mmCIF file of C-alpha atoms in Angstrom:
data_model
loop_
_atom_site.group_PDB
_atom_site.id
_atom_site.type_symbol
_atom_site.label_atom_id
_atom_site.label_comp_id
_atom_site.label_asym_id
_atom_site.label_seq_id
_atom_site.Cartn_x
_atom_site.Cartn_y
_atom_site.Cartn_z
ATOM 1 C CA UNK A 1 3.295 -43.435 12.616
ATOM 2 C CA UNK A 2 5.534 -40.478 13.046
ATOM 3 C CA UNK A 3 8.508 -40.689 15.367
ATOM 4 C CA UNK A 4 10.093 -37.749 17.028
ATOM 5 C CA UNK A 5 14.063 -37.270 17.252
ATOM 6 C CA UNK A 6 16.873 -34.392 17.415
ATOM 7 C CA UNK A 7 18.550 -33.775 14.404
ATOM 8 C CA UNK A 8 22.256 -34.685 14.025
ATOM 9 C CA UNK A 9 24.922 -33.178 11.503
ATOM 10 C CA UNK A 10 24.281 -35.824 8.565
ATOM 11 C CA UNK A 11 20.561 -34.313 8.248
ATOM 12 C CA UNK A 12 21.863 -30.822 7.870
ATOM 13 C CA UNK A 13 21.594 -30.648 3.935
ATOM 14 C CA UNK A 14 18.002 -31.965 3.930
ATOM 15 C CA UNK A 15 16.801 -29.744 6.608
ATOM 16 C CA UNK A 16 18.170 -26.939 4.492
ATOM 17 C CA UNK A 17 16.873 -27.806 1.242
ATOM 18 C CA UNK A 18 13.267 -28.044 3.400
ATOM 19 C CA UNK A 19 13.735 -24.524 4.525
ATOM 20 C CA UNK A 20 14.362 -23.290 1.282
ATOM 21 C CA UNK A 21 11.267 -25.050 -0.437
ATOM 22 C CA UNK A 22 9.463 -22.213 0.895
ATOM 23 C CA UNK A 23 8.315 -18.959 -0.723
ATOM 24 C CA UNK A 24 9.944 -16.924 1.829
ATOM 25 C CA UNK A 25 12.839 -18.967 2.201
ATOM 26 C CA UNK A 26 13.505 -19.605 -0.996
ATOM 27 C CA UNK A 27 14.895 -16.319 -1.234
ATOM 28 C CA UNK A 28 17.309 -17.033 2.292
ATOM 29 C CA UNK A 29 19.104 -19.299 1.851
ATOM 30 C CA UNK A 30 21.858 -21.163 -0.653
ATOM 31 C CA UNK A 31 21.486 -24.425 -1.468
ATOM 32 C CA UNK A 32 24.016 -24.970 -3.928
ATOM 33 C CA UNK A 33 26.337 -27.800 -3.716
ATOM 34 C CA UNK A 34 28.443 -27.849 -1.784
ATOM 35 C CA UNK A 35 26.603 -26.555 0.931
ATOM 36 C CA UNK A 36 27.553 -23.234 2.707
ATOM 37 C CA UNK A 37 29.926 -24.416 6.066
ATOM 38 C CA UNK A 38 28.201 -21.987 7.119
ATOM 39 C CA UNK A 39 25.446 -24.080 8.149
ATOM 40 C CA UNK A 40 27.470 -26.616 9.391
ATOM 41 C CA UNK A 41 28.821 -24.237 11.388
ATOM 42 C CA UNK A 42 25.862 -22.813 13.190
ATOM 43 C CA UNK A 43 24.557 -26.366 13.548
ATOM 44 C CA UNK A 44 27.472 -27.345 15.879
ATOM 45 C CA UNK A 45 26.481 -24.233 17.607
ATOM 46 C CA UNK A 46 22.991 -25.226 18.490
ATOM 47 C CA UNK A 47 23.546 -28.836 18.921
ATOM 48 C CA UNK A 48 26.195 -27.522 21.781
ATOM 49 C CA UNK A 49 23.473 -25.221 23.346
ATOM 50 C CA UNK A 50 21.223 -27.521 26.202
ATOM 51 C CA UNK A 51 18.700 -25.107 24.915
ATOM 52 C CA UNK A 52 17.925 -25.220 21.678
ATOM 53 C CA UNK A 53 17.802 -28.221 19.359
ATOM 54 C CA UNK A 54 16.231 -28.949 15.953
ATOM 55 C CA UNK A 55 12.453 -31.469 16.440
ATOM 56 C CA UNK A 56 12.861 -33.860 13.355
ATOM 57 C CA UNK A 57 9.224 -35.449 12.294
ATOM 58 C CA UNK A 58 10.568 -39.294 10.734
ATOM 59 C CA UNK A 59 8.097 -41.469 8.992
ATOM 60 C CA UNK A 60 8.024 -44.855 9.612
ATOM 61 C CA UNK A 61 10.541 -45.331 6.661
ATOM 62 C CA UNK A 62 13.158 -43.028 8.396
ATOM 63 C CA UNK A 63 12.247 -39.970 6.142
ATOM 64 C CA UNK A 64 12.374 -36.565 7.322
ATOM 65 C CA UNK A 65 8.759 -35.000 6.898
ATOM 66 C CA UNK A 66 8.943 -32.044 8.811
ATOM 67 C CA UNK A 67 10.634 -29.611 11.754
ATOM 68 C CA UNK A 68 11.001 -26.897 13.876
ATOM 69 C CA UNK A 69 13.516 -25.112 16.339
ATOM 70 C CA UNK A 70 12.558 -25.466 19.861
ATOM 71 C CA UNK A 71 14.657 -23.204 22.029
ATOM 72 C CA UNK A 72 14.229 -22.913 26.134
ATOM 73 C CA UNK A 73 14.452 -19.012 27.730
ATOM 74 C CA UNK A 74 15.429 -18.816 31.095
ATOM 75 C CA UNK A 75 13.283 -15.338 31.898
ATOM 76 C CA UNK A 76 12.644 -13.236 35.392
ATOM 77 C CA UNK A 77 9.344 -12.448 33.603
ATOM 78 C CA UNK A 78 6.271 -14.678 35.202
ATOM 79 C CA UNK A 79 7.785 -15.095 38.709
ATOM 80 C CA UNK A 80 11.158 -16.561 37.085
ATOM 81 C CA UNK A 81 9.797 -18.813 34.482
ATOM 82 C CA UNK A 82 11.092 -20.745 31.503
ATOM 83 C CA UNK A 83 9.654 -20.222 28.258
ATOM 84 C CA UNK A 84 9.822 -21.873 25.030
ATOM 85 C CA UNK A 85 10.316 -20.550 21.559
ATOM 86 C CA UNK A 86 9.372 -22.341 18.128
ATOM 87 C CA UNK A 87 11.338 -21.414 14.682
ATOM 88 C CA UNK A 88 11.367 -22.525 11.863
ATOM 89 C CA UNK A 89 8.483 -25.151 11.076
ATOM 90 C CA UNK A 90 8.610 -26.893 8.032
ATOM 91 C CA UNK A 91 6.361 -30.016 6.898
ATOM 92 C CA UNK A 92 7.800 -31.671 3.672
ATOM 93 C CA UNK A 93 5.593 -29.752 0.881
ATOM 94 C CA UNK A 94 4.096 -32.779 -1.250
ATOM 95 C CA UNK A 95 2.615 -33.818 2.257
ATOM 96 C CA UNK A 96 0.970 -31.258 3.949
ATOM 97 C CA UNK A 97 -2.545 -31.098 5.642
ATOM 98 C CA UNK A 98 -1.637 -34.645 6.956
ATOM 99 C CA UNK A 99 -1.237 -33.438 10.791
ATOM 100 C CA UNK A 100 2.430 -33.394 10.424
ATOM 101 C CA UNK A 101 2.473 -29.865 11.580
ATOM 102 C CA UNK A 102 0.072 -29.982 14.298
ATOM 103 C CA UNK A 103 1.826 -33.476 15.621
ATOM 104 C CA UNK A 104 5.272 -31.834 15.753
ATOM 105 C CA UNK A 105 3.841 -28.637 17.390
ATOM 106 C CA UNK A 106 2.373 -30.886 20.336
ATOM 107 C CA UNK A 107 5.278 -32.723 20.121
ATOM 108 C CA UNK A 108 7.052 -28.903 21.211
ATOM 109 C CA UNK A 109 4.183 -27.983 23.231
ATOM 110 C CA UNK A 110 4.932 -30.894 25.562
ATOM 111 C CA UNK A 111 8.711 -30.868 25.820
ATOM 112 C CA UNK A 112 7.756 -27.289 26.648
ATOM 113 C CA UNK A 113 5.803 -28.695 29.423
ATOM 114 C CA UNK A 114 8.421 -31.312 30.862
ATOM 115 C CA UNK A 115 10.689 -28.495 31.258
ATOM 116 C CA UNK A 116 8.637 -26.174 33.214
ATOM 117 C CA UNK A 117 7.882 -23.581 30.559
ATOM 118 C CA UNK A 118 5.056 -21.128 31.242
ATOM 119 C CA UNK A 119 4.340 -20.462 27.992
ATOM 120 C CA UNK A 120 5.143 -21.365 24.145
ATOM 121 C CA UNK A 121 5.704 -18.349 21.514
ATOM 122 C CA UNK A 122 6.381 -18.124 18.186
ATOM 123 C CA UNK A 123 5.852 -15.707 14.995
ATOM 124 C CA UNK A 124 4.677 -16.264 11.668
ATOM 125 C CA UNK A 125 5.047 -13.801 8.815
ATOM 126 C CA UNK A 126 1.709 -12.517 8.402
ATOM 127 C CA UNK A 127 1.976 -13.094 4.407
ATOM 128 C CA UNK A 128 1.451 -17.443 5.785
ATOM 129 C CA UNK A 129 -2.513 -17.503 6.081
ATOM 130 C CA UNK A 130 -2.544 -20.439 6.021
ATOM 131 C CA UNK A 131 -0.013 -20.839 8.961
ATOM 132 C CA UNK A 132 -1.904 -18.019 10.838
ATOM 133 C CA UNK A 133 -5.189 -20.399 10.803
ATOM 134 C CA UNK A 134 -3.334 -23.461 11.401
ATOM 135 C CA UNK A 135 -1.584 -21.667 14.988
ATOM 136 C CA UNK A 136 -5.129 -20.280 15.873
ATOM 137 C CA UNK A 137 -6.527 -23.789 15.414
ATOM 138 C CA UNK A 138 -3.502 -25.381 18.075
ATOM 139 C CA UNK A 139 -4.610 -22.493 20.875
ATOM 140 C CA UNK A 140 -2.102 -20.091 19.825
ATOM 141 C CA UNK A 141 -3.677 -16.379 20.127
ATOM 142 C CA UNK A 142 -2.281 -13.254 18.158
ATOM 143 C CA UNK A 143 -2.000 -11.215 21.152
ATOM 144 C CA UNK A 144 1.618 -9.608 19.918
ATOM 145 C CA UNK A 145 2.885 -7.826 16.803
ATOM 146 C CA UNK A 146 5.960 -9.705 15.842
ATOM 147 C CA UNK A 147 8.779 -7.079 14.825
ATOM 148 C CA UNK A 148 11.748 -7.782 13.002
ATOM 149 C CA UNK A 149 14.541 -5.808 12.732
ATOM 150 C CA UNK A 150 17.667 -6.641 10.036
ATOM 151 C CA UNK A 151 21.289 -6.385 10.812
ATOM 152 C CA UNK A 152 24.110 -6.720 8.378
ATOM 153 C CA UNK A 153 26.498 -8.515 10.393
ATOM 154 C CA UNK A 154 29.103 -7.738 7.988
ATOM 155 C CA UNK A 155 28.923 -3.842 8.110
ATOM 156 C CA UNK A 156 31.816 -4.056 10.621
ATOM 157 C CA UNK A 157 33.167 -6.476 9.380
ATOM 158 C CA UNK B 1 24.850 9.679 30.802
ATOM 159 C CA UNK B 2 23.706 6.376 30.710
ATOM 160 C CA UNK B 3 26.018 3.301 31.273
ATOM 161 C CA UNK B 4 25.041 0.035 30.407
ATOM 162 C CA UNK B 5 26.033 -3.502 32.291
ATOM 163 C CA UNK B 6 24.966 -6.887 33.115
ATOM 164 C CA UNK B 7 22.441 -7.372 35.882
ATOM 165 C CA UNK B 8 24.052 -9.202 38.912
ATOM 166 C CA UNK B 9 22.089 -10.878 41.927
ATOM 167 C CA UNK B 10 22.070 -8.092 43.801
ATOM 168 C CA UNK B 11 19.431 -6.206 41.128
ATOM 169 C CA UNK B 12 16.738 -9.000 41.249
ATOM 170 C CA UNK B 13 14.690 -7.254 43.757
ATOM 171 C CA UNK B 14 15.124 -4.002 41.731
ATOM 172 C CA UNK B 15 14.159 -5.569 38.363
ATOM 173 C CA UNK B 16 11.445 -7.397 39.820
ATOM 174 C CA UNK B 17 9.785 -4.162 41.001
ATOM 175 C CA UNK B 18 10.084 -2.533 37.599
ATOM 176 C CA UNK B 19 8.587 -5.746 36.034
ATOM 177 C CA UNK B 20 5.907 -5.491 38.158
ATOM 178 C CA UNK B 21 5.416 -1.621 37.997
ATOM 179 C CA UNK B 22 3.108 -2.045 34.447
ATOM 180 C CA UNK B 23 -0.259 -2.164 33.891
ATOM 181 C CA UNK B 24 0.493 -6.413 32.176
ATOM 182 C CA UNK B 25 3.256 -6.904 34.422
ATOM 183 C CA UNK B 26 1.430 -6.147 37.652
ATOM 184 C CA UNK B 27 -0.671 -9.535 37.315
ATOM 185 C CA UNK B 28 2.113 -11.413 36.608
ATOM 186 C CA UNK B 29 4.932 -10.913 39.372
ATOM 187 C CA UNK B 30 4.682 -11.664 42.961
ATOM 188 C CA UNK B 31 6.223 -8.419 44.327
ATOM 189 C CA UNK B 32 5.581 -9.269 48.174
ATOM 190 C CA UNK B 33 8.173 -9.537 50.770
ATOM 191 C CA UNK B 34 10.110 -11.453 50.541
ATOM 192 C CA UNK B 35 10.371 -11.809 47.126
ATOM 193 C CA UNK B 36 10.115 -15.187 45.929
ATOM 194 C CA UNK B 37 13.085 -17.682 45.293
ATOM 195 C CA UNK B 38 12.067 -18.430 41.680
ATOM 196 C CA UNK B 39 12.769 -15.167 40.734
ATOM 197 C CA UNK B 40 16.404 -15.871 42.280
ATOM 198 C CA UNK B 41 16.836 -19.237 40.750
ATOM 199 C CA UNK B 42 15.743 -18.272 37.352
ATOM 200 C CA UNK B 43 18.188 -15.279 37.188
ATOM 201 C CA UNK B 44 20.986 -17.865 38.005
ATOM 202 C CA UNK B 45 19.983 -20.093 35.376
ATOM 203 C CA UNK B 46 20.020 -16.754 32.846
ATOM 204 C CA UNK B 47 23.608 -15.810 34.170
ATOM 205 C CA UNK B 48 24.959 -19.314 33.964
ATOM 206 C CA UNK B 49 24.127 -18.920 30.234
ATOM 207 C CA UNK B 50 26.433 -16.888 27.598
ATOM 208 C CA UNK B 51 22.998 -16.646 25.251
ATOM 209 C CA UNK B 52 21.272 -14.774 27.655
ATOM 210 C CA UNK B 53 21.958 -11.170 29.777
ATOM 211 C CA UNK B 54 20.143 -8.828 31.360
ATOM 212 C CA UNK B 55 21.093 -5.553 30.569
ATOM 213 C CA UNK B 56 20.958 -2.340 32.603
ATOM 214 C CA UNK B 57 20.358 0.691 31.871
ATOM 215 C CA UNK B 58 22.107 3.000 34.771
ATOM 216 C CA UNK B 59 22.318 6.731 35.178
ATOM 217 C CA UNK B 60 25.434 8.884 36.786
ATOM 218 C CA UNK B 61 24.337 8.312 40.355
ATOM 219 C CA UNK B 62 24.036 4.616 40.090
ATOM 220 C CA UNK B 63 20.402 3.975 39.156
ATOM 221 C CA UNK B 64 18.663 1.321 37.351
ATOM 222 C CA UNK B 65 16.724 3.867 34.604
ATOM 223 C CA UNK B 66 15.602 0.624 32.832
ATOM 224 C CA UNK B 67 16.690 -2.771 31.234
ATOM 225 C CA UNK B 68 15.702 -5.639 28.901
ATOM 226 C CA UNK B 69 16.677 -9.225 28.377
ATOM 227 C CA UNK B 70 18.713 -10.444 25.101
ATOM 228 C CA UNK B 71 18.818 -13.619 24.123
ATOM 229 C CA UNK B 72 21.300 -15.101 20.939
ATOM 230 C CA UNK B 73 19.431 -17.977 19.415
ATOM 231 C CA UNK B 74 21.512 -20.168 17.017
ATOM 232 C CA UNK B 75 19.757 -21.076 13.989
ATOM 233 C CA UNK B 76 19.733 -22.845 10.703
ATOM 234 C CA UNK B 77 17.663 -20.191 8.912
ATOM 235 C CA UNK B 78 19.324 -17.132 6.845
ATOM 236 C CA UNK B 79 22.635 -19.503 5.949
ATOM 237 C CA UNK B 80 23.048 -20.767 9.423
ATOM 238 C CA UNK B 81 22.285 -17.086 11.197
ATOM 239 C CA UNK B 82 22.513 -15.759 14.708
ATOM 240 C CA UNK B 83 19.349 -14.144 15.881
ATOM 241 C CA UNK B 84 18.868 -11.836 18.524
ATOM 242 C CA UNK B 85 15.816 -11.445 20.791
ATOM 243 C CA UNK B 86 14.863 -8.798 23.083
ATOM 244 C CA UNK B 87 12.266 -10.061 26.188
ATOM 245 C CA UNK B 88 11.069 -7.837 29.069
ATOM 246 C CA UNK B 89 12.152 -4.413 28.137
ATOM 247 C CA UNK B 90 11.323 -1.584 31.008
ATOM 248 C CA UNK B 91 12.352 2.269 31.700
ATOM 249 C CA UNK B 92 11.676 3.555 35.010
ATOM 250 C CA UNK B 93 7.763 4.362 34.562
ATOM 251 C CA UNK B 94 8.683 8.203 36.263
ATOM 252 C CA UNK B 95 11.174 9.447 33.793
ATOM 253 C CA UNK B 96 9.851 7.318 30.580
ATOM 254 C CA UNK B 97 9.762 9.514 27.344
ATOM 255 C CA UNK B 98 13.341 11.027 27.777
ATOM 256 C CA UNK B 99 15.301 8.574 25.531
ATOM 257 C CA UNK B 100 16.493 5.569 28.022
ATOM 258 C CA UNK B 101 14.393 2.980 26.135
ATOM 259 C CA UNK B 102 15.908 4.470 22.575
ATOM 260 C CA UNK B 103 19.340 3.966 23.994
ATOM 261 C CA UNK B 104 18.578 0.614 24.918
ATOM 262 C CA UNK B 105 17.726 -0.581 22.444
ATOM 263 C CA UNK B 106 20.320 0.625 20.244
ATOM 264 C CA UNK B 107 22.846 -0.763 23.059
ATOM 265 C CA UNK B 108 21.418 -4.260 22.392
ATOM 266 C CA UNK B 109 21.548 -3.839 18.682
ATOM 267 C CA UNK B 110 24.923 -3.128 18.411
ATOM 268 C CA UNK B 111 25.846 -6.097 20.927
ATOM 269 C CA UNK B 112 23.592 -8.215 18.339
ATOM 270 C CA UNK B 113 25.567 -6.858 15.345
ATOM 271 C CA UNK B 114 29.021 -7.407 17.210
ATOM 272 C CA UNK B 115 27.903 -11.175 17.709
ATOM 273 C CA UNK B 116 26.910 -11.272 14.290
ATOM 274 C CA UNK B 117 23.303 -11.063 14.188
ATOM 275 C CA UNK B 118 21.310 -11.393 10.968
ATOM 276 C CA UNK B 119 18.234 -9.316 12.788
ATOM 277 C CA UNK B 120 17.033 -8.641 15.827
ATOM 278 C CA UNK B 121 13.200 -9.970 16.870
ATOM 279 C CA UNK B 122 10.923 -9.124 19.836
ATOM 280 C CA UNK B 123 7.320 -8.944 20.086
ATOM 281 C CA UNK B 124 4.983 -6.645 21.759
ATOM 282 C CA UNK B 125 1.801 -6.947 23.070
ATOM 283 C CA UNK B 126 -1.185 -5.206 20.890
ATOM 284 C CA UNK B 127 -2.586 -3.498 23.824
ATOM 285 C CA UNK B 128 0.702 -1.255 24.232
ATOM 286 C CA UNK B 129 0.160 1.226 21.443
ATOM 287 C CA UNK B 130 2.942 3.692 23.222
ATOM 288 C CA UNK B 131 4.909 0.689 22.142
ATOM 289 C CA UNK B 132 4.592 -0.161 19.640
ATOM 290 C CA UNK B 133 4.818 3.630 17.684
ATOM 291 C CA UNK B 134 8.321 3.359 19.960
ATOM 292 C CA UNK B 135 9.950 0.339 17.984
ATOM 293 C CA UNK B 136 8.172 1.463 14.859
ATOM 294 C CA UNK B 137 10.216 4.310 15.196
ATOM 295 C CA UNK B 138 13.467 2.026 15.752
ATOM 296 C CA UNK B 139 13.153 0.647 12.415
ATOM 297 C CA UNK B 140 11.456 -2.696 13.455
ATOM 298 C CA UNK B 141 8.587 -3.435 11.160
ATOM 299 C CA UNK B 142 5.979 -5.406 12.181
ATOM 300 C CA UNK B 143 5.746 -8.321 9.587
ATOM 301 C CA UNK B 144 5.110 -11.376 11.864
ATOM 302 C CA UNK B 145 2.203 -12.133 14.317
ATOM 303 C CA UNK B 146 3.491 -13.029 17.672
ATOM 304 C CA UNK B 147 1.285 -15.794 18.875
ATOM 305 C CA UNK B 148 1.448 -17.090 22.310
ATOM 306 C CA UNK B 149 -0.014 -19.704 23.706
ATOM 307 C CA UNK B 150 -0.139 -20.605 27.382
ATOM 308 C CA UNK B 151 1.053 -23.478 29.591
ATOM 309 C CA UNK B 152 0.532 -24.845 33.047
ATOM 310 C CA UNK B 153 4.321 -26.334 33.928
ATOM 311 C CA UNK B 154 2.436 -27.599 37.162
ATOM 312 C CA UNK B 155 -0.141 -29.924 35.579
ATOM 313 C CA UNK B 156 2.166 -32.819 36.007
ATOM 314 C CA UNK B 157 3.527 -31.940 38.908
#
C-alpha cells in the first residue's frame, strides 16, 4: 500500500537525487555531496508557501517511491477559480509501470478537488513519450503548447 | 507610453470584460450585471499573495491597454529554482498588433529575472495560432505539451 505525505527538510537530498535520475534532469541539477544550500534554501521557501508543497509516494516500508509539486493558483480566469499545477513527477526508476505515477497523480487530482480547483495543468517535455501516453491515459488532453522561456538570473547579478 | 502596475479592486470589472472579450474566454466568464462575487473574492485571494500579481498594462490617459497574471512558483528543480508563470494574458482586442502584448511580456520577464527566475513558462492554447507565432517570436520555444485536464470543484459540494 502506498501512503501519501508532504515532504519535510530531511527528505530533501533523496528527492534531489530522484530528480536527477532522469535523462533530462540529469543534466539540472548537482548532486554532489554536500548538497547545494541552494536547495535547502528553496525548500524552506515552498514549505512556507500554503500553496505549494512537495506529494511524497511512501511504501509501506517508509521509502520514498515517487513525487510531484502540487501548487494552488488563485486566477480571475473561469469566473474566479483556483487552479492547480503539477511539477515535477518522479516515480523511483527500478519501479516504474507499478501505478505509482498514476496513484500520486489522483492523489493531486483530488487535493485539487478539495480545494475548489477548476482544473489541473501540467507540461511534459515532449521528448517523455512515454509520459505523454501515460497523461493521455489519466484524462489529461494536449490542448496547449507548453513554452519555456530561460532566464539567467545571474546576468544582473 | 505604456506604464505598468498592479491591478487593484477597482479593475475587476475592467479585467473581467477583457477576459471575456475572446473568442475561448467568452464561454468561460459570466460578464452580466452585476458581475459575480467570485470574481471579487478570487482577486483578493491573488492580492493577499506576494507569488501572484496582476499586471496592467496602461496608456497616457489612464487606460487598461492589456494585462496578464504572473505567478513565482518555488521549486526544487534547476538547483532549487524560482519559476515564473504567465496565466491570462490580454491586449485590448481594438488596438492589438501595435506592441502592448510585446511590452508585456518583456515587463514580466524582467520582474521574473529581478526575482531570480531560472525561466519563465506559460502555455497557450493550439487553437490561437496568432499566438502562438507571438511568443515564438519572444524567444519561448515550445518544448513541452501543456495538458489540461478538467475538474468539477462542485461534485462534492
Amino acid at each position: 500500500m502506498l501512503s501519501f505525505r508532504s515532504a519535510t527538510r530531511d527528505d530533501v537530498e533523496e528527492i534531489v537525487a530522484m530528480l536527477a535520475d532522469d535523462a533530462l534532469g540529469a543534466t539540472r541539477e548537482d548532486v554532489e555531496p554536500p548538497l547545494s544550500s541552494s536547495y535547502f534554501e528553496a525548500f524552506e521557501t515552498l514549505a512556507a508557501d500554503p500553496h505549494n508543497d512537495i506529494v511524497l509516494a511512501v511504501s509501506d516500508e517508509g521509502t520514498i517511491v515517487g513525487f510531484l509539486q502540487l501548487t494552488f493558483i488563485p486566477g480571475l480566469t473561469y469566473r474566479g477559480s483556483w487552479r492547480a499545477q503539477i511539477e515535477g513527477v518522479r516515480v523511483r526508476s527500478d519501479i516504474r509501470g507499478g501505478g505509482i505515477g498514476a496513484a500520486l497523480i489522483e492523489h493531486a487530482v483530488a487535493r485539487a478537488e478539495q480545494h475548489g480547483c477548476r482544473l489541473v495543468q501540467l507540461t511534459s517535455d515532449k521528448s517523455r513519450a512515454d509520459a505523454l501516453r501515460f497523461y493521455e491515459k489519466l484524462g489529461f488532453t494536449a490542448t496547449h503548447e507548453g513554452f519555456k522561456r530561460s532566464l539567467d538570473p545571474r546576468r544582473d547579478a
